[in-house]
Amino acid sequence: MSAAPVPLSAGSTQPPCAVHDVALLDLDGVVYVGPDAVPGVPRALAAARTAGMRLGFVTNNAARTPEEVAGHLTALEVPATAEDVITSSQAAATVVLQRFGAGARVLPVGGPGVTAALRAAGLTVVHRAEDRPLAVVQGYGRDVGWVELAEAVVAVRDGAEHVATNADATVPSPRGPLPGNGALVGVVSAVTGRRPLVTGKPDPAMHAECVRRTGARRPLVVGDRLDTDVEGSRRAGAASLLVLTGVTDAAVLLAAGPQQRPDLLAPDAGGLLTRHPRVVPEGASWRCGSWTGRSRGEELQLAQDRAAATDHGDGLDGLRALCVAHWAGSPGAAAPVRVLAADEAAAAALRAWGLPS
Ligand SMILES: [Mg+2]
């Protein structure tokens, strides 16, 4: 029996939009960052649709309703209906409904999307711990403050189940990562000492629901986070494409654990439209285009051979070679202690990816 191939090494001889029938797209950091579309992505998604790929939108951001998210997407020239969107608020509402039944009292903490999803599922929304909620559902909301967090603490201490729509510590923004729902969930759990039940990605329920709705036979998860999108895709049994337009940078990717290593890598969601190069073993090294990566203990070395094969053209061949070289020798999650450049081109590439050499 041969071992499973190292993630990223197989590439794709066809563009993913020709191989996969449905893209399960994360939103923050993939389609948009803050209010604005990632440049070029609406056009790329339109081209993927033209090539026959269908799109589903799966977001851990619980703040808005599917209708609001679909409206935002459509305004960014990514036409979508509410049925195309699955939020982690919906996933949390489904879990609470299954546990406590229709009409159960629930205290929401978060944006309007949390309350709307609970009501849509037939649950009873209350706002005070004295109303004896059976669950507190906590999702991202820009206006969440001390008063709501305190109410959640009292309710959970009185026996309510603490349900978190997701545990993402950060949300991407044009100013860099900012506090995400996981950070505020941590405030409540730090006071109550109770671990929350997390219902969003990487729990596979949302991806599974999107597969069910779309009838996908060969879905591809497209995301910017390793611990939610990529790990969620693994748990759902789907392939994954990591894009670098959100919170993951080269250093985070290199340190990824086995469950968080993506199948494909691209600068942005335009990677749906391009072929992906293979990374092949070459002696003690791994080669991608003109780049080779070599792992020596805790040291990782990148080199470029200008006379060698031409590059794939998205500027990430060297990073692919480094990742595969490192992961092939690291069964667990561990960042290389040192990343070294063998030549000036490699040094420039490491600088461009923010990797200190
Ligand atoms: Mg994201």
Short mmCIF file of C-alpha atoms and ligand atoms in Angstrom, two decimals:
data_model
loop_
_atom_site.label_atom_id
_atom_site.label_comp_id
_atom_site.label_asym_id
_atom_site.label_seq_id
_atom_site.Cartn_x
_atom_site.Cartn_y
_atom_site.Cartn_z
CA MET A 1 0.00 0.00 0.00
CA SER A 2 1.42 3.38 -0.94
CA ALA A 3 1.26 6.29 1.48
CA ALA A 4 -1.17 9.13 0.77
CA PRO A 5 0.46 11.81 -1.35
CA VAL A 6 1.78 14.86 0.47
CA PRO A 7 -0.89 17.60 0.29
CA LEU A 8 -0.21 20.19 -2.47
CA SER A 9 2.10 17.77 -4.31
CA ALA A 10 -0.43 16.39 -6.80
CA GLY A 11 -1.50 19.74 -8.27
CA SER A 12 -4.20 19.63 -10.92
CA THR A 13 -3.65 19.14 -14.63
CA GLN A 14 -7.07 20.71 -15.29
CA PRO A 15 -8.40 23.95 -13.80
CA PRO A 16 -10.45 23.12 -10.67
CA CYS A 17 -13.57 24.62 -12.30
CA ALA A 18 -13.37 21.81 -14.87
CA VAL A 19 -12.78 19.09 -12.26
CA HIS A 20 -15.17 20.01 -9.45
CA ASP A 21 -18.90 20.55 -9.93
CA VAL A 22 -19.46 22.89 -6.97
CA ALA A 23 -17.22 25.40 -5.18
CA LEU A 24 -18.08 25.76 -1.48
CA LEU A 25 -16.74 29.27 -0.99
CA ASP A 26 -15.85 30.90 2.26
CA LEU A 27 -16.63 34.63 2.14
CA ASP A 28 -14.52 36.80 4.48
CA GLY A 29 -11.01 36.77 3.09
CA VAL A 30 -12.00 34.89 -0.07
CA VAL A 31 -14.76 36.79 -1.92
CA TYR A 32 -14.59 40.00 0.10
CA VAL A 33 -12.52 41.65 2.81
CA GLY A 34 -14.71 43.99 4.82
CA PRO A 35 -17.24 45.61 2.47
CA ASP A 36 -15.17 45.32 -0.71
CA ALA A 37 -14.67 42.47 -3.14
CA VAL A 38 -11.20 40.97 -3.39
CA PRO A 39 -9.95 42.50 -6.67
CA GLY A 40 -10.61 40.25 -9.64
CA VAL A 41 -12.61 37.67 -7.71
CA PRO A 42 -16.14 38.54 -8.97
CA ARG A 43 -14.87 38.21 -12.52
CA ALA A 44 -13.13 34.92 -11.74
CA LEU A 45 -16.27 33.50 -10.13
CA ALA A 46 -18.33 34.55 -13.15
CA ALA A 47 -15.85 32.73 -15.40
CA ALA A 48 -16.01 29.62 -13.20
CA ARG A 49 -19.80 29.66 -13.50
CA THR A 50 -19.52 30.05 -17.26
CA ALA A 51 -17.28 26.96 -17.26
CA GLY A 52 -20.11 25.05 -15.57
CA MET A 53 -19.14 25.24 -11.90
CA ARG A 54 -21.85 26.03 -9.38
CA LEU A 55 -21.18 28.19 -6.33
CA GLY A 56 -22.29 27.78 -2.73
CA PHE A 57 -21.34 30.24 0.02
CA VAL A 58 -20.47 28.89 3.47
CA THR A 59 -19.61 31.47 6.09
CA ASN A 60 -18.65 31.23 9.74
CA ASN A 61 -19.62 34.88 10.09
CA ALA A 62 -22.92 34.77 11.97
CA ALA A 63 -23.64 38.50 12.02
CA ARG A 64 -25.84 38.77 8.95
CA THR A 65 -28.82 36.87 7.55
CA PRO A 66 -28.48 34.79 4.35
CA GLU A 67 -30.64 37.42 2.61
CA GLU A 68 -28.24 40.21 3.64
CA VAL A 69 -25.20 38.17 2.59
CA ALA A 70 -26.79 37.35 -0.78
CA GLY A 71 -27.59 41.05 -1.27
CA HIS A 72 -23.99 42.00 -0.49
CA LEU A 73 -22.65 39.38 -2.92
CA THR A 74 -25.03 40.49 -5.65
CA ALA A 75 -23.98 44.13 -5.14
CA LEU A 76 -20.36 43.00 -5.63
CA GLU A 77 -21.41 41.39 -8.94
CA VAL A 78 -21.44 37.86 -7.58
CA PRO A 79 -25.15 37.12 -8.09
CA ALA A 80 -26.51 34.99 -5.23
CA THR A 81 -29.80 34.10 -3.55
CA ALA A 82 -30.39 33.40 0.15
CA GLU A 83 -30.66 29.70 -0.73
CA ASP A 84 -27.03 29.79 -1.97
CA VAL A 85 -25.78 31.00 1.44
CA ILE A 86 -25.25 28.97 4.62
CA THR A 87 -24.28 30.82 7.79
CA SER A 88 -22.98 29.45 11.06
CA SER A 89 -26.04 31.01 12.77
CA GLN A 90 -28.21 28.59 10.83
CA ALA A 91 -25.98 25.69 11.87
CA ALA A 92 -26.21 26.77 15.53
CA ALA A 93 -30.00 27.12 15.33
CA THR A 94 -30.27 23.61 13.88
CA VAL A 95 -28.18 22.18 16.72
CA VAL A 96 -30.24 23.97 19.40
CA LEU A 97 -33.49 22.84 17.76
CA GLN A 98 -32.30 19.22 17.74
CA ARG A 99 -31.23 19.39 21.39
CA PHE A 100 -34.05 21.33 22.98
CA GLY A 101 -36.98 21.17 20.54
CA ALA A 102 -39.20 23.74 18.84
CA GLY A 103 -40.06 26.78 20.92
CA ALA A 104 -37.11 26.40 23.30
CA ARG A 105 -35.97 29.68 24.86
CA VAL A 106 -32.61 30.92 23.56
CA LEU A 107 -30.56 34.00 24.47
CA PRO A 108 -28.73 35.37 21.39
CA VAL A 109 -25.43 37.25 21.56
CA GLY A 110 -24.32 38.72 18.25
CA GLY A 111 -25.59 40.50 15.18
CA PRO A 112 -29.09 40.37 13.63
CA GLY A 113 -28.17 37.16 11.78
CA VAL A 114 -28.07 35.22 15.05
CA THR A 115 -31.54 36.29 16.17
CA ALA A 116 -33.04 35.84 12.71
CA ALA A 117 -31.69 32.29 12.38
CA LEU A 118 -33.05 31.30 15.80
CA ARG A 119 -36.51 32.68 15.00
CA ALA A 120 -36.48 31.07 11.53
CA ALA A 121 -35.79 27.69 13.18
CA GLY A 122 -38.86 28.08 15.41
CA LEU A 123 -36.99 28.89 18.64
CA THR A 124 -38.09 31.51 21.18
CA VAL A 125 -35.68 34.42 21.51
CA VAL A 126 -35.25 35.95 24.98
CA HIS A 127 -32.90 38.69 26.11
CA ARG A 128 -32.49 38.27 29.87
CA ALA A 129 -30.93 35.49 31.91
CA GLU A 130 -34.00 35.74 34.19
CA ASP A 131 -36.08 34.40 31.28
CA ARG A 132 -34.33 31.06 31.89
CA PRO A 133 -32.96 30.34 28.39
CA LEU A 134 -31.93 26.71 27.71
CA ALA A 135 -29.12 27.90 25.45
CA VAL A 136 -26.99 30.95 24.75
CA VAL A 137 -26.08 31.20 21.05
CA GLN A 138 -23.08 33.46 20.52
CA GLY A 139 -22.06 34.67 17.06
CA TYR A 140 -20.05 37.53 15.63
CA GLY A 141 -21.57 40.99 15.86
CA ARG A 142 -19.82 44.33 15.62
CA ASP A 143 -21.93 45.84 18.39
CA VAL A 144 -21.52 43.09 20.98
CA GLY A 145 -20.48 44.69 24.25
CA TRP A 146 -20.13 44.16 27.98
CA VAL A 147 -23.88 44.20 28.71
CA GLU A 148 -24.63 41.30 26.33
CA LEU A 149 -21.55 39.35 27.44
CA ALA A 150 -22.55 39.74 31.08
CA GLU A 151 -26.08 38.48 30.34
CA ALA A 152 -24.59 35.45 28.58
CA VAL A 153 -22.31 34.74 31.55
CA VAL A 154 -25.25 34.77 34.00
CA ALA A 155 -27.37 32.53 31.76
CA VAL A 156 -24.59 29.98 31.24
CA ARG A 157 -23.77 29.94 34.96
CA ASP A 158 -27.47 29.27 35.61
CA GLY A 159 -27.31 26.18 33.39
CA ALA A 160 -27.88 27.35 29.80
CA GLU A 161 -25.83 25.54 27.14
CA HIS A 162 -23.18 27.87 25.65
CA VAL A 163 -23.28 27.42 21.87
CA ALA A 164 -20.76 29.30 19.72
CA THR A 165 -21.46 29.70 16.00
CA ASN A 166 -17.70 29.52 15.44
CA ALA A 167 -14.41 29.90 17.25
CA ASP A 168 -12.40 31.95 14.73
CA ALA A 169 -10.14 34.11 16.89
CA THR A 170 -9.85 36.71 14.13
CA VAL A 171 -11.71 38.25 11.21
CA PRO A 172 -9.76 39.61 8.25
CA SER A 173 -9.91 43.36 7.60
CA PRO A 174 -8.08 45.86 5.42
CA ARG A 175 -6.16 46.75 8.64
CA GLY A 176 -5.13 43.15 9.30
CA PRO A 177 -6.77 40.55 11.56
CA LEU A 178 -9.27 41.97 14.10
CA PRO A 179 -11.12 40.26 17.00
CA GLY A 180 -13.39 37.49 15.75
CA ASN A 181 -16.20 35.60 17.47
CA GLY A 182 -13.77 33.18 19.11
CA ALA A 183 -12.14 36.05 20.98
CA LEU A 184 -15.48 37.18 22.45
CA VAL A 185 -16.60 33.60 23.14
CA GLY A 186 -13.37 33.34 25.10
CA VAL A 187 -14.51 36.23 27.33
CA VAL A 188 -17.65 34.30 28.35
CA SER A 189 -15.91 30.96 28.80
CA ALA A 190 -13.07 32.58 30.78
CA VAL A 191 -15.65 33.78 33.33
CA THR A 192 -17.90 30.68 33.40
CA GLY A 193 -15.13 28.11 33.12
CA ARG A 194 -17.30 26.15 30.65
CA ARG A 195 -16.26 25.08 27.20
CA PRO A 196 -18.71 26.15 24.49
CA LEU A 197 -20.24 23.84 21.91
CA VAL A 198 -18.94 25.09 18.53
CA THR A 199 -21.22 24.47 15.54
CA GLY A 200 -19.52 26.28 12.62
CA LYS A 201 -16.56 25.19 10.52
CA PRO A 202 -14.49 23.01 11.02
CA ASP A 203 -17.56 21.01 12.10
CA PRO A 204 -18.56 19.42 8.77
CA ALA A 205 -22.29 20.14 9.15
CA MET A 206 -22.28 23.34 7.08
CA HIS A 207 -20.30 21.90 4.19
CA ALA A 208 -22.53 18.81 4.28
CA GLU A 209 -25.64 21.00 4.16
CA CYS A 210 -24.25 22.90 1.17
CA VAL A 211 -23.46 19.61 -0.59
CA ARG A 212 -27.02 18.45 0.11
CA ARG A 213 -28.57 21.65 -1.24
CA THR A 214 -26.45 21.70 -4.40
CA GLY A 215 -26.31 17.95 -5.02
CA ALA A 216 -22.53 18.30 -5.40
CA ARG A 217 -20.72 15.12 -6.38
CA ARG A 218 -17.19 16.49 -6.34
CA PRO A 219 -17.13 19.65 -4.24
CA LEU A 220 -14.11 21.89 -3.69
CA VAL A 221 -13.88 23.98 -0.53
CA VAL A 222 -12.28 27.38 -1.17
CA GLY A 223 -11.12 29.18 1.96
CA ASP A 224 -8.54 31.41 3.60
CA ARG A 225 -8.30 29.68 7.00
CA LEU A 226 -6.58 26.43 7.86
CA ASP A 227 -8.39 25.67 11.13
CA THR A 228 -11.90 26.17 9.74
CA ASP A 229 -12.07 25.94 5.93
CA VAL A 230 -9.31 23.41 5.26
CA GLU A 231 -9.90 21.27 8.34
CA GLY A 232 -13.65 21.44 7.68
CA SER A 233 -13.12 20.23 4.11
CA ARG A 234 -11.12 17.25 5.39
CA ARG A 235 -13.81 16.33 7.87
CA ALA A 236 -16.45 16.62 5.13
CA GLY A 237 -14.35 14.50 2.76
CA ALA A 238 -13.91 17.30 0.21
CA ALA A 239 -10.83 18.70 -1.52
CA SER A 240 -9.62 22.19 -0.64
CA LEU A 241 -8.10 25.25 -2.26
CA LEU A 242 -6.37 27.72 0.07
CA VAL A 243 -6.22 31.35 -1.04
CA LEU A 244 -3.85 33.94 0.44
CA THR A 245 -6.28 36.89 0.36
CA GLY A 246 -7.35 36.43 3.99
CA VAL A 247 -5.73 35.56 7.31
CA THR A 248 -3.25 32.84 6.27
CA ASP A 249 0.28 33.79 5.32
CA ALA A 250 3.26 31.66 4.27
CA ALA A 251 4.55 31.14 7.83
CA VAL A 252 1.14 29.94 9.07
CA LEU A 253 0.78 27.63 6.06
CA LEU A 254 4.21 26.05 6.56
CA ALA A 255 3.38 25.29 10.21
CA ALA A 256 0.03 23.64 9.33
CA GLY A 257 -0.79 20.34 11.00
CA PRO A 258 -1.74 17.26 8.96
CA GLN A 259 -5.48 18.00 9.06
CA GLN A 260 -4.96 21.61 7.96
CA ARG A 261 -2.83 21.14 4.84
CA PRO A 262 -4.70 22.16 1.68
CA ASP A 263 -4.78 20.21 -1.59
CA LEU A 264 -4.31 23.32 -3.75
CA LEU A 265 -2.86 26.81 -3.21
CA ALA A 266 -3.49 30.03 -5.11
CA PRO A 267 -2.98 33.75 -4.57
CA ASP A 268 -6.76 34.26 -4.79
CA ALA A 269 -9.97 32.57 -5.97
CA GLY A 270 -8.80 33.06 -9.55
CA GLY A 271 -7.02 29.76 -8.80
CA LEU A 272 -10.31 28.08 -9.79
CA LEU A 273 -9.49 28.89 -13.41
CA THR A 274 -5.87 27.80 -13.66
CA ARG A 275 -3.99 24.52 -13.68
CA HIS A 276 -1.93 23.77 -10.59
CA PRO A 277 1.65 22.53 -10.84
CA ARG A 278 2.84 19.27 -9.35
CA VAL A 279 5.58 19.17 -6.74
CA VAL A 280 7.85 16.22 -7.46
CA PRO A 281 10.60 14.54 -5.46
CA GLU A 282 14.13 15.09 -6.80
CA GLY A 283 16.78 13.37 -4.74
CA ALA A 284 16.46 14.73 -1.22
CA SER A 285 14.55 17.80 -2.49
CA TRP A 286 11.09 18.61 -3.83
CA ARG A 287 10.81 20.56 -7.07
CA CYS A 288 8.05 22.85 -8.34
CA GLY A 289 8.90 24.64 -11.59
CA SER A 290 12.34 26.16 -11.21
CA TRP A 291 12.25 26.00 -7.40
CA THR A 292 13.43 23.32 -5.01
CA GLY A 293 12.75 22.96 -1.31
CA ARG A 294 14.84 20.77 0.94
CA SER A 295 14.25 19.85 4.55
CA ARG A 296 17.22 19.12 6.81
CA GLY A 297 16.05 18.49 10.33
CA GLU A 298 14.50 21.71 11.54
CA GLU A 299 16.06 23.66 8.69
CA LEU A 300 14.35 24.30 5.38
CA GLN A 301 16.18 25.55 2.31
CA LEU A 302 14.81 27.16 -0.85
CA ALA A 303 16.77 27.39 -4.08
CA GLN A 304 16.02 28.51 -7.61
CA ASP A 305 17.49 26.94 -10.73
CA ARG A 306 16.93 29.48 -13.49
CA ALA A 307 17.96 27.02 -16.19
CA ALA A 308 15.27 24.57 -15.09
CA ALA A 309 11.62 24.23 -15.96
CA THR A 310 9.51 27.32 -16.34
CA ASP A 311 7.29 28.48 -13.53
CA HIS A 312 3.57 28.28 -13.16
CA GLY A 313 3.31 32.06 -13.14
CA ASP A 314 1.46 32.84 -9.92
CA GLY A 315 4.64 33.41 -7.91
CA LEU A 316 3.92 30.55 -5.48
CA ASP A 317 5.91 27.66 -6.95
CA GLY A 318 8.72 28.16 -4.44
CA LEU A 319 6.25 28.20 -1.55
CA ARG A 320 4.67 24.98 -2.85
CA ALA A 321 8.11 23.36 -2.96
CA LEU A 322 8.89 24.55 0.58
CA CYS A 323 5.56 23.33 1.99
CA VAL A 324 5.82 19.87 0.43
CA ALA A 325 9.46 19.50 1.46
CA HIS A 326 8.61 20.45 5.03
CA TRP A 327 5.38 18.43 5.31
CA ALA A 328 6.91 15.31 3.75
CA GLY A 329 9.33 15.20 6.68
CA SER A 330 6.99 16.49 9.42
CA PRO A 331 4.08 14.20 10.23
CA GLY A 332 2.91 16.57 12.97
CA ALA A 333 2.42 20.31 13.08
CA ALA A 334 5.68 22.14 13.52
CA ALA A 335 7.11 25.29 12.03
CA PRO A 336 10.61 24.95 10.57
CA VAL A 337 13.04 26.56 12.95
CA ARG A 338 14.92 28.24 10.13
CA VAL A 339 14.10 28.88 6.48
CA LEU A 340 17.23 29.52 4.45
CA ALA A 341 17.73 30.95 0.97
CA ALA A 342 20.37 29.29 -1.22
CA ASP A 343 20.57 32.20 -3.64
CA GLU A 344 19.46 35.80 -4.17
CA ALA A 345 16.24 34.83 -6.01
CA ALA A 346 15.26 32.58 -3.11
CA ALA A 347 16.05 35.36 -0.61
CA ALA A 348 13.81 37.76 -2.53
CA ALA A 349 11.01 35.17 -2.62
CA LEU A 350 11.22 34.55 1.13
CA ARG A 351 11.03 38.31 1.72
CA ALA A 352 7.99 38.56 -0.54
CA TRP A 353 6.20 35.88 1.51
CA GLY A 354 7.20 37.51 4.79
CA LEU A 355 9.41 34.58 5.79
CA PRO A 356 12.50 35.72 7.72
CA SER A 357 15.59 33.98 6.41
MG MG B 1 -12.55 33.40 5.77
#
